[in-house]
Amino acid sequence: MAKMVPLPSRGMVPERDIGKAPILEATHLGIEFGGLKAVDDFDLTVGRTEIAGLIGPNGAGKTTVFNLLTKVYQPTSGTVLLDGKDTHGMSAIQVNKAGIARTFQNIRLFNNLTVEDNVKIGMHNHIKYNTISGILRLPKYWIEENRAHEKALSLLEIFDMQHLAEHKAGSLPYGAQRRLEIVRALATEPKLLLLDEPAAGMNPSETAELMDNIRKIRDTFNIAILLIEHDMRLVMGICEGIAVLNYGKIIAKGSPEEIQNNQTVIEAYLGKKKEG
Amino acid sequence: MKQAKMNRTTRSNLITYLMVIAFFVIFQILIATGNVSSLLKGQLVPICAYVVMAISLNLVVGVSGELSLGHAGFMSAGAFSGIVAAGYLQTMMESETLVLLIAMIIGGIVAAAAGVIVGVPILRLSGDYLAIVTLAFGQIIKSIVENLYVGYDANGLQFSMVKNTLELGEGGKMLITGPMGANGMATISTFTMGFVLIMVCLFVIFNLVNSKSGRAIMALRDNKIAAQSVGISSSKYKLLAFVVSAAMAGMAGVLFALNFTTVVASKFDFNTSILILVFVVLGGLGNMRGSIIAAALLTVLPELLRSFADYRMLVYAIFLILMMLATNNPKLKGFLQSISAKIKGAVGKGGEANG
Ligand SMILES: Nc1ncnc2c1ncn2[C@@H]1O[C@H](COP(=O)(O)OP(=O)(O)OP(=O)(O)O)[C@@H](O)[C@H]1O
Ligand SMILES: [Mg+2]
């Protein structure tokens, strides 16, 4: 496990990422829903190739943080720097083009389309032909579609899913749907991948495999991954830096050991888990 | 490369093309051998127009997942601009086919422009406003045409609104006279042109759907938030589907209008929009072949049933209900599917084993 070192700003990143600008720097991020501060004064730094974790009890505001980072909601306060660039005023589409891709806690696939098409839709902005070439089937269309086909299959190979390419996404079992969401997100060629409870509904052996695959994805694509997860074995097993959220506020940050031994975290979150 | 392998979509599209070609060839032969009643013969161009209306509406409703209740409005916009174009062009061109072709293109462009005007503000909004706005649009087009006066003389085309203030010079001719609609047109539409239009529209729709733009349109239909999360612009692709569909409806409108000597705006009212929506729903959302069959059958049926006189609408209604049951009732659907599977098995193709 990489050693976490402090940056001149407030965040921590893995030691190997210290020479590079962090991929994500969120400061004082906040949003209110009719008076309720779902996320309040949220600060987080994610290193260039870090696997980071965001944990906390149900309703703590974790998914809302993802929605703020990906501009499903516009934050009411704070700034998000992606690769040093301010994402203020960007739309969900622009922020994806700038390099953030995500999966959803409540799976959101294109259910009536095939697995392969789901991945190709992820590649949308990297497939270079226009509508007219598509309708007239100009050479550009064939070249790019063939390339997209090969690329989609090679991305599906990460999770050994090539043989499912022709199946409807909606017909896949739950675990496969979660994996397909990751593949689709990767197809957008992100610098930062956000995974919202990727192991939810998976059995222990599937989860163990997922852990290997998350590491493999980071190593192959050289990207940063920020994940939300309730499965502590996964979080403690693969995350280098962890932030704990409770009632919309960060209550602790640190390495897995630090978090596991943090008295506030044990009281607010981890302790309860053991009882239940 | 592997691309040579024909996938299921390609095969299904091919069957649809072949079906339309077969329909055309068979009717051409029947006409040539004098086996088509004049009643049915008169229906051939309207059938083609309604088929194009149905598949173009299916692009919006089935493929893009937006409800439009004013599709006939685009047909109307195309029809009357096509009438004006054709009426004027006939004074300087010999070839009727060329006049029809240019009129159809103009009708398509006008309807597409109307599509942009309606679509740009609405498709930016999230929520189902399109149904309401297209409904209003259909009414507005009808009102505009009913108050429109267009004529030409040696000085060229002349327009006026609300009141007929046109004073045409010698050799002048009115093309559209307000509530009276368009009169005395040369009927230049042909079955062949209808067939060509269907084929062109099918080609555009199938190739659009099976391209990156089509995937984006369907992604937005299936899950808008997810589509945006992978960088797909909602307004751009919803508008694309809507405008392409409007252009096709406009061309169908020209084809339809120039099949008659007289056309009034109420021919393209709300009832027509709903009728076309019925074709789409009955044929199956996103299913172009279904739309073609439904549009063709339901257009000829009322005419063929004329001999039933009083019972005509009753039989039509029963037929509608049966068709609805056949396409939407899961039990009947399963039954029909099992039958078609059996037929396939008997033919010896073997089921599509899907591991
Ligand atoms: N669009 C919204 N409107 C109003 N309240 C919202 C909205 N989205 C989230 N909230 C509220 O914000 C709080 C945080 O929700 P969020 O989904 O972020 O929690 P979470 O940490 O992801 O929980 P879980 O572990 O159950 O997924 C909750 O109280 C939720 O009800
Ligand atoms: Mg959540």
XYZ file of C-alpha atoms and ligand atoms in Angstrom:
663
model
C 0.000 0.000 0.000
C 1.321 3.417 -0.992
C 2.344 5.840 1.708
C 0.102 8.922 1.868
C 1.888 12.255 1.971
C 0.490 15.758 2.533
C 0.414 18.316 -0.262
C 1.258 22.011 0.201
C -2.498 22.597 -0.015
C -4.605 20.689 2.470
C -4.972 17.309 0.737
C -3.066 14.050 0.876
C -2.035 11.960 -2.136
C -0.077 8.716 -2.570
C 3.659 9.285 -2.488
C 4.135 8.241 -6.156
C 1.741 11.015 -7.264
C 3.482 13.761 -5.329
C 5.315 15.232 -8.327
C 2.128 15.517 -10.377
C -0.771 17.885 -9.891
C -3.695 16.104 -8.213
C -6.452 15.048 -10.594
C -9.198 16.335 -8.309
C -9.220 19.130 -5.777
C -12.605 19.907 -4.278
C -12.794 22.696 -1.718
C -15.691 23.925 0.444
C -18.092 22.036 -1.805
C -21.700 22.223 -0.668
C -25.328 21.900 -1.725
C -28.635 22.521 -0.006
C -31.944 20.841 -0.762
C -34.651 23.104 0.629
C -32.711 24.054 3.734
C -31.111 20.628 4.207
C -27.363 20.789 3.774
C -26.877 17.425 2.050
C -23.170 18.188 1.553
C -21.391 20.889 3.518
C -17.850 22.280 3.307
C -16.558 19.178 1.554
C -12.823 19.087 0.841
C -11.101 16.266 -1.031
C -7.903 15.801 -2.981
C -7.371 12.788 -5.189
C -3.910 11.954 -6.555
C -3.252 11.329 -10.216
C -3.275 7.520 -9.942
C -4.845 7.116 -6.538
C -7.579 4.694 -5.585
C -9.556 6.705 -3.051
C -12.565 5.765 -0.980
C -15.574 7.750 0.191
C -17.470 6.049 2.995
C -20.130 6.895 5.527
C -23.536 5.838 6.813
C -26.668 5.750 4.632
C -27.849 9.206 3.712
C -24.501 10.777 4.605
C -24.302 12.526 1.225
C -21.830 10.331 -0.641
C -23.872 9.954 -3.821
C -24.657 13.656 -3.647
C -20.883 14.351 -3.736
C -20.683 12.328 -6.973
C -23.659 14.246 -8.346
C -21.856 17.495 -7.552
C -18.596 16.378 -9.127
C -20.394 15.229 -12.300
C -22.753 18.245 -12.373
C -25.971 16.313 -12.093
C -26.455 19.060 -9.497
C -24.708 22.416 -9.595
C -23.013 23.030 -6.244
C -24.376 25.971 -4.250
C -20.888 26.645 -2.891
C -17.264 25.643 -3.318
C -15.010 24.827 -6.244
C -13.967 21.678 -8.042
C -10.654 21.658 -9.851
C -10.279 18.816 -12.321
C -6.699 18.422 -13.416
C -6.161 21.986 -12.221
C -9.083 23.314 -14.290
C -12.068 24.921 -12.590
C -15.256 23.067 -13.515
C -17.445 25.981 -12.435
C -20.434 26.382 -14.749
C -19.723 23.205 -16.701
C -22.580 20.865 -17.631
C -22.631 17.119 -17.017
C -21.590 16.679 -20.643
C -18.673 19.092 -20.454
C -17.385 17.628 -17.224
C -17.355 14.181 -18.818
C -15.450 15.535 -21.786
C -13.039 17.142 -19.315
C -12.312 13.719 -17.854
C -14.739 12.493 -15.188
C -16.775 9.334 -15.772
C -19.000 7.554 -13.289
C -21.221 4.627 -12.481
C -24.554 4.876 -10.671
C -25.722 3.412 -7.389
C -29.079 2.651 -9.027
C -27.809 1.082 -12.218
C -28.494 3.250 -15.248
C -27.811 1.255 -18.378
C -29.351 1.632 -21.819
C -31.485 -1.414 -21.199
C -32.990 -1.892 -24.635
C -29.633 -1.756 -26.375
C -26.968 -4.414 -26.623
C -23.969 -4.632 -24.329
C -21.727 -3.654 -27.215
C -23.871 -0.628 -28.052
C -23.773 0.461 -24.417
C -19.981 0.509 -24.593
C -19.970 2.241 -27.992
C -22.252 4.917 -26.556
C -19.567 5.467 -23.928
C -17.098 5.964 -26.785
C -19.400 8.503 -28.465
C -17.064 11.504 -28.332
C -14.110 9.430 -29.510
C -15.806 8.067 -32.627
C -14.944 10.551 -35.342
C -17.547 10.733 -38.095
C -20.573 12.972 -38.482
C -24.255 12.207 -38.946
C -24.145 12.614 -42.735
C -21.251 10.152 -43.109
C -23.241 7.794 -40.911
C -26.392 7.991 -43.018
C -24.518 7.768 -46.331
C -22.175 5.090 -44.965
C -19.084 6.901 -46.193
C -15.693 5.144 -45.760
C -15.099 7.114 -42.557
C -18.163 5.403 -41.050
C -16.850 1.899 -41.735
C -13.344 2.688 -40.528
C -14.539 4.251 -37.297
C -17.281 1.675 -36.636
C -14.858 -1.203 -37.133
C -12.410 0.462 -34.786
C -15.180 1.081 -32.253
C -16.267 -2.556 -32.490
C -12.746 -3.817 -31.764
C -12.236 -1.300 -28.974
C -15.585 -2.148 -27.361
C -14.708 -5.843 -27.331
C -11.279 -5.166 -25.871
C -12.836 -3.054 -23.098
C -15.374 -5.785 -22.355
C -12.456 -8.176 -22.068
C -11.399 -6.471 -18.808
C -14.326 -8.200 -17.148
C -14.337 -11.171 -19.493
C -17.650 -10.057 -20.978
C -16.936 -10.198 -24.750
C -19.271 -13.155 -25.185
C -22.157 -11.019 -23.871
C -21.666 -8.313 -26.518
C -24.865 -9.111 -28.422
C -27.090 -9.431 -25.361
C -29.513 -6.731 -24.277
C -28.022 -4.814 -21.345
C -31.289 -5.028 -19.418
C -31.246 -8.818 -19.564
C -27.883 -9.189 -17.804
C -27.652 -10.377 -14.217
C -27.122 -7.672 -11.617
C -23.371 -8.153 -11.173
C -22.765 -8.058 -14.914
C -24.803 -4.867 -15.167
C -22.548 -3.209 -12.566
C -19.468 -4.335 -14.481
C -20.931 -3.085 -17.759
C -21.461 0.337 -16.180
C -17.758 0.434 -15.347
C -16.821 -0.549 -18.898
C -19.123 2.111 -20.330
C -17.565 4.742 -18.063
C -14.053 3.645 -19.089
C -15.042 3.930 -22.735
C -15.245 7.707 -22.287
C -11.485 7.671 -21.581
C -11.687 9.414 -18.204
C -8.858 10.659 -16.025
C -10.971 10.153 -12.935
C -13.413 7.276 -12.543
C -16.152 7.510 -9.918
C -17.690 4.214 -8.777
C -20.863 4.378 -6.668
C -21.108 1.155 -4.652
C -19.582 -1.080 -7.344
C -19.789 -4.195 -5.154
C -23.428 -3.748 -4.119
C -25.315 -6.978 -4.664
C -22.190 -8.974 -5.448
C -21.213 -12.145 -3.621
C -17.807 -12.372 -1.862
C -16.057 -14.092 -4.748
C -17.423 -11.555 -7.236
C -16.279 -8.775 -4.899
C -12.775 -10.242 -4.626
C -12.595 -10.383 -8.413
C -13.855 -6.808 -8.621
C -11.072 -5.655 -6.288
C -8.453 -7.176 -8.583
C -10.132 -5.592 -11.572
C -10.287 -2.127 -10.034
C -6.530 -2.310 -9.395
C -5.998 -3.640 -12.900
C -8.007 -0.766 -14.384
C -5.962 1.794 -12.455
C -2.705 0.175 -13.547
C -3.662 -0.286 -17.213
C -5.266 3.082 -17.792
C -3.169 5.036 -15.315
C -6.195 6.868 -13.964
C -7.496 7.858 -10.560
C -10.487 6.070 -9.055
C -12.766 7.412 -6.347
C -15.222 4.879 -5.002
C -18.156 4.783 -2.622
C -18.625 1.435 -0.930
C -20.189 -0.092 2.173
C -18.145 -3.294 1.879
C -15.253 -2.502 4.248
C -13.128 -5.396 3.045
C -13.113 -3.865 -0.419
C -12.528 -0.324 0.844
C -9.765 -1.238 3.283
C -8.282 -3.654 0.768
C -7.790 -1.353 -2.217
C -8.171 2.282 -1.173
C -5.064 4.322 -0.469
C -6.784 7.387 0.925
C -10.208 7.307 2.540
C -12.602 10.133 3.438
C -15.483 9.560 5.824
C -18.696 11.515 5.439
C -21.402 11.889 8.063
C -24.431 14.197 7.795
C -22.862 15.858 4.757
C -19.587 16.705 6.521
C -16.179 15.068 6.383
C -15.424 13.652 9.806
C -12.108 11.960 9.020
C -9.535 11.437 6.299
C -6.552 9.139 6.137
C -5.121 5.776 5.241
C -7.154 2.589 5.854
C -5.322 1.965 9.169
C -5.901 5.501 10.368
C -9.600 5.311 9.499
C -10.051 1.925 11.153
C -8.544 3.275 14.363
C -10.271 6.650 14.325
C -12.578 6.911 17.333
C -15.053 9.333 15.655
C -15.404 7.064 12.638
C -15.917 3.988 14.777
C -18.680 5.730 16.676
C -20.383 7.237 13.631
C -20.059 4.379 11.173
C -17.759 1.419 11.605
C -18.813 0.581 15.147
C -22.471 0.408 14.245
C -21.708 -2.008 11.453
C -20.254 -4.555 13.849
C -23.299 -4.428 16.101
C -25.729 -4.778 13.174
C -12.875 -8.307 -40.979
C -15.617 -9.760 -38.856
C -18.035 -7.122 -40.077
C -19.032 -9.435 -42.923
C -21.171 -11.410 -40.496
C -24.686 -10.092 -40.940
C -26.200 -9.238 -37.615
C -29.836 -9.435 -36.650
C -30.579 -5.750 -37.240
C -29.104 -5.757 -40.732
C -31.150 -8.802 -41.653
C -34.342 -7.318 -40.249
C -33.768 -4.080 -42.167
C -33.162 -6.025 -45.351
C -36.480 -7.839 -44.925
C -38.222 -4.483 -44.571
C -36.658 -3.125 -47.770
C -37.604 -6.313 -49.620
C -41.146 -6.136 -48.309
C -41.587 -2.613 -49.676
C -40.022 -3.553 -53.009
C -42.243 -6.627 -53.288
C -45.320 -4.545 -52.501
C -44.365 -2.076 -55.229
C -43.553 -4.687 -57.869
C -46.700 -6.696 -57.207
C -48.901 -3.639 -57.531
C -47.103 -2.508 -60.666
C -47.814 -5.904 -62.213
C -51.429 -5.868 -61.045
C -51.905 -2.384 -62.485
C -50.276 -3.358 -65.777
C -52.547 -6.389 -66.074
C -55.582 -4.331 -65.119
C -56.292 -6.187 -61.909
C -56.494 -3.232 -59.561
C -59.828 -1.526 -58.947
C -59.799 2.212 -59.508
C -60.720 2.591 -55.844
C -57.587 0.858 -54.667
C -55.492 2.520 -57.349
C -56.519 5.899 -55.981
C -55.311 4.795 -52.561
C -51.773 3.883 -53.595
C -50.239 7.352 -53.269
C -52.018 8.127 -49.963
C -50.805 4.761 -48.641
C -47.223 5.723 -49.501
C -47.679 9.123 -47.853
C -49.112 7.613 -44.673
C -46.385 4.978 -44.565
C -43.776 7.755 -44.644
C -45.737 9.637 -41.974
C -45.791 6.541 -39.768
C -42.106 5.651 -40.051
C -41.041 9.258 -39.554
C -43.225 9.607 -36.465
C -41.813 6.316 -35.208
C -38.372 7.917 -35.360
C -39.550 10.493 -32.818
C -41.866 8.372 -30.690
C -40.220 4.956 -30.869
C -36.548 5.694 -31.401
C -36.190 9.035 -29.635
C -38.878 8.365 -27.030
C -40.619 11.749 -27.321
C -44.367 12.055 -27.745
C -45.440 14.239 -30.679
C -49.124 15.020 -31.191
C -48.719 17.335 -34.154
C -47.074 15.262 -36.821
C -49.785 16.186 -39.329
C -48.770 19.814 -38.808
C -45.448 19.104 -40.507
C -47.289 17.250 -43.253
C -49.421 20.358 -43.729
C -46.468 22.756 -43.740
C -44.833 20.582 -46.396
C -48.035 20.076 -48.380
C -48.941 23.729 -48.854
C -45.414 24.927 -49.507
C -45.128 22.074 -52.008
C -48.391 23.155 -53.654
C -47.089 26.685 -54.039
C -43.749 25.456 -55.336
C -45.346 23.042 -57.806
C -47.925 25.553 -59.011
C -45.249 28.096 -59.715
C -42.675 25.693 -61.167
C -45.189 24.256 -63.629
C -45.185 27.588 -65.418
C -41.541 27.147 -66.325
C -40.826 23.429 -66.360
C -41.983 20.630 -68.598
C -41.112 17.556 -66.561
C -43.762 16.733 -63.957
C -41.381 14.390 -62.172
C -38.865 17.175 -61.783
C -41.542 19.584 -60.534
C -42.732 16.980 -58.025
C -39.206 16.277 -56.893
C -38.331 19.926 -56.338
C -41.676 20.560 -54.640
C -41.014 17.638 -52.291
C -37.569 18.947 -51.430
C -38.986 22.420 -50.749
C -41.793 20.924 -48.656
C -39.207 18.928 -46.708
C -37.082 22.002 -46.067
C -40.053 24.107 -44.925
C -41.251 21.349 -42.578
C -37.711 20.871 -41.247
C -37.497 24.612 -40.566
C -40.795 24.372 -38.682
C -39.288 21.434 -36.795
C -36.325 23.566 -35.767
C -38.588 26.406 -34.628
C -40.712 24.042 -32.536
C -37.893 21.793 -31.379
C -35.118 24.181 -30.360
C -36.864 25.841 -27.425
C -38.744 22.744 -26.301
C -36.160 19.995 -26.501
C -33.819 22.038 -24.291
C -36.266 21.665 -21.448
C -36.375 18.473 -19.526
C -39.856 17.087 -19.145
C -42.635 16.131 -21.484
C -43.547 19.475 -22.974
C -43.179 18.289 -26.538
C -46.615 16.632 -26.638
C -48.382 19.837 -25.650
C -46.359 22.101 -27.887
C -46.660 19.881 -30.958
C -50.409 19.691 -30.325
C -50.561 23.483 -30.392
C -48.277 23.587 -33.412
C -50.700 21.438 -35.424
C -53.505 23.908 -34.643
C -51.341 26.927 -35.456
C -50.348 25.561 -38.868
C -53.993 24.903 -39.644
C -54.948 28.465 -38.691
C -52.101 29.932 -40.701
C -53.026 28.010 -43.843
C -56.712 28.853 -43.453
C -55.759 32.524 -43.489
C -53.208 32.325 -46.240
C -53.677 33.583 -49.785
C -51.062 32.774 -52.374
C -51.185 33.391 -56.092
C -48.883 34.137 -58.965
C -48.884 36.196 -62.085
C -46.288 37.613 -64.440
C -44.696 39.430 -61.505
C -44.071 36.200 -59.640
C -45.499 34.800 -56.405
C -47.728 36.986 -54.235
C -48.814 36.405 -50.656
C -51.327 37.908 -48.289
C -52.627 36.962 -44.850
C -56.092 37.100 -43.275
C -57.751 38.925 -46.206
C -57.352 38.247 -49.861
C -55.746 41.457 -51.063
C -54.082 39.873 -54.031
C -54.719 41.553 -57.355
C -53.301 39.185 -59.863
C -52.482 40.383 -63.344
C -53.412 38.687 -66.560
C -52.698 34.951 -66.678
C -52.482 34.980 -62.872
C -53.708 32.067 -60.780
C -54.595 31.560 -57.115
C -52.725 28.661 -55.484
C -54.058 28.869 -51.941
C -57.279 30.691 -51.104
C -57.594 30.803 -47.330
C -60.293 28.554 -45.874
C -60.975 27.129 -49.338
C -57.510 25.623 -49.382
C -55.709 24.826 -52.600
C -57.724 24.204 -55.747
C -57.188 23.180 -59.316
C -53.819 21.580 -58.811
C -52.337 19.283 -61.429
C -52.188 15.811 -59.889
C -48.575 14.989 -60.507
C -47.824 12.549 -57.662
C -47.116 9.013 -58.736
C -47.007 5.632 -57.051
C -43.406 5.288 -58.208
C -42.422 8.522 -56.494
C -44.228 7.333 -53.347
C -42.248 4.114 -53.451
C -38.982 6.013 -53.916
C -39.809 8.289 -50.992
C -40.519 5.324 -48.716
C -37.240 3.690 -49.701
C -35.233 6.876 -49.190
C -36.813 7.518 -45.776
C -36.228 3.916 -44.703
C -32.622 4.187 -45.825
C -32.098 7.388 -43.852
C -33.834 6.077 -40.721
C -32.117 2.672 -40.686
C -28.680 4.129 -41.338
C -29.212 6.891 -38.811
C -30.332 4.437 -36.141
C -27.310 2.214 -36.776
C -24.769 4.993 -36.457
C -23.235 6.827 -33.553
C -25.942 9.508 -33.779
C -28.686 6.890 -33.625
C -27.085 5.229 -30.635
C -26.958 8.624 -28.930
C -30.670 9.187 -29.677
C -31.592 5.795 -28.204
C -29.270 6.264 -25.234
C -31.108 9.485 -24.362
C -34.400 7.632 -24.664
C -33.322 4.775 -22.406
C -31.590 6.858 -19.739
C -30.997 10.553 -20.154
C -28.838 11.038 -17.056
C -26.579 8.154 -18.017
C -26.311 9.420 -21.590
C -25.270 12.853 -20.372
C -22.764 11.254 -18.009
C -20.950 9.810 -21.018
C -20.881 13.194 -22.744
C -23.934 13.029 -25.025
C -25.783 16.295 -25.653
C -29.482 15.810 -25.074
C -30.812 18.789 -27.018
C -28.608 18.118 -30.054
C -29.660 14.529 -30.665
C -33.305 14.913 -29.691
C -33.474 17.810 -32.139
C -31.781 15.763 -34.851
C -34.417 13.029 -34.642
C -37.226 15.570 -34.483
C -36.071 17.628 -37.480
C -35.302 14.626 -39.689
C -38.767 13.324 -38.878
C -40.379 16.694 -39.672
C -38.578 16.893 -43.025
C -39.889 13.457 -43.986
C -43.416 14.402 -42.944
C -43.128 17.519 -45.095
C -42.164 15.484 -48.141
C -44.978 13.028 -47.475
C -47.314 16.028 -47.300
C -46.272 17.191 -50.772
C -46.683 13.692 -52.185
C -50.121 13.450 -50.616
C -51.343 16.913 -51.640
C -50.251 16.695 -55.260
C -52.271 13.503 -55.626
C -55.474 15.561 -55.472
C -56.878 18.572 -57.287
C -58.152 20.072 -54.040
C -56.657 20.076 -50.542
C -57.857 21.896 -47.433
C -55.932 22.499 -44.221
C -58.339 20.438 -42.125
C -57.111 17.350 -43.971
C -54.041 17.628 -41.715
C -55.677 18.246 -38.367
C -55.348 16.726 -34.927
C -57.306 13.625 -35.977
C -54.725 12.897 -38.645
C -51.909 13.279 -36.108
C -53.636 10.800 -33.827
C -54.331 8.423 -36.702
C -50.623 8.335 -37.522
C -49.798 7.828 -33.862
C -52.193 4.875 -33.904
C -50.250 3.388 -36.838
C -47.019 3.740 -34.853
C -48.369 2.281 -31.638
C -50.068 -0.605 -33.414
C -47.008 -1.385 -35.496
C -44.796 -1.299 -32.441
C -42.574 1.462 -31.056
C -39.269 1.527 -32.895
C -40.514 -1.139 -35.309
C -40.439 0.392 -38.799
C -41.791 -2.681 -40.556
C -44.737 -2.727 -38.161
C -45.439 0.932 -38.893
C -45.443 0.284 -42.632
C -47.853 -2.619 -42.361
C -50.169 -0.829 -39.950
C -50.224 2.350 -42.027
C -50.876 0.499 -45.284
C -53.597 -1.786 -43.919
C -55.410 0.861 -41.941
C -55.361 3.278 -44.880
C -56.925 0.864 -47.370
C -59.261 -0.839 -44.946
C -61.894 1.930 -44.637
C -61.979 2.149 -48.448
C -62.262 -1.590 -48.940
C -65.012 -1.691 -46.340
C -67.164 0.802 -48.203
C -69.398 -2.017 -49.414
C -70.224 -2.784 -45.790
C -71.746 0.682 -45.646
C -73.242 1.036 -42.186
C -71.009 -1.527 -40.564
C -67.845 -0.007 -41.951
C -66.694 1.789 -38.840
C -67.702 -1.137 -36.649
C -65.558 -3.557 -38.615
C -62.747 -1.028 -38.616
C -62.949 -0.677 -34.842
C -62.957 -4.435 -34.324
C -59.981 -4.753 -36.600
C -58.175 -2.039 -34.624
C -58.849 -3.799 -31.338
C -57.682 -7.137 -32.724
C -54.516 -5.576 -34.024
C -53.907 -3.881 -30.694
C -54.381 -7.161 -28.883
C -52.081 -8.948 -31.278
C -49.286 -6.458 -30.814
C -49.634 -5.676 -27.117
C -51.221 -8.573 -25.305
C -48.364 -10.654 -23.878
C -50.300 -13.908 -24.219
C -51.252 -13.297 -27.808
C -47.767 -12.003 -28.448
C -46.261 -15.191 -27.049
C -48.708 -17.187 -29.127
C -47.766 -15.347 -32.311
C -44.091 -15.686 -31.468
C -44.390 -19.422 -30.887
C -46.151 -19.765 -34.215
C -43.467 -17.812 -36.025
C -40.807 -19.869 -34.226
C -42.508 -23.040 -35.393
C -42.631 -21.778 -38.926
C -38.963 -20.877 -38.740
C -38.148 -24.325 -37.369
C -40.135 -25.969 -40.127
C -38.331 -23.979 -42.759
C -35.182 -25.452 -41.260
C -33.263 -22.338 -40.468
C -32.944 -23.463 -36.863
C -33.602 -21.210 -33.879
C -31.121 -18.514 -33.114
C -29.145 -20.188 -30.357
C -28.049 -17.393 -28.134
C -25.499 -18.615 -25.574
N -32.453 15.678 -5.204
C -32.583 15.684 -3.874
N -33.546 16.419 -3.292
C -33.688 16.432 -1.954
N -32.906 15.750 -1.109
C -31.923 14.998 -1.618
C -31.708 14.926 -3.033
N -30.659 14.098 -3.269
C -30.252 13.681 -2.057
N -30.998 14.214 -1.076
C -30.812 14.004 0.356
O -29.461 14.174 0.648
C -29.044 13.265 1.652
C -27.847 12.479 1.157
O -28.239 11.545 0.176
P -27.195 10.647 -0.609
O -27.967 9.869 -1.613
O -26.096 11.479 -1.091
O -26.688 9.679 0.529
P -25.617 8.495 0.430
O -24.522 8.826 1.350
O -25.263 8.213 -0.955
O -26.461 7.293 1.044
P -26.457 5.732 0.657
O -25.322 5.098 1.335
O -27.765 5.251 1.200
O -26.400 5.655 -0.813
C -30.234 12.392 1.972
O -30.850 12.899 3.128
C -31.133 12.580 0.766
O -32.473 12.415 1.132
Mg -25.559 6.707 -2.248
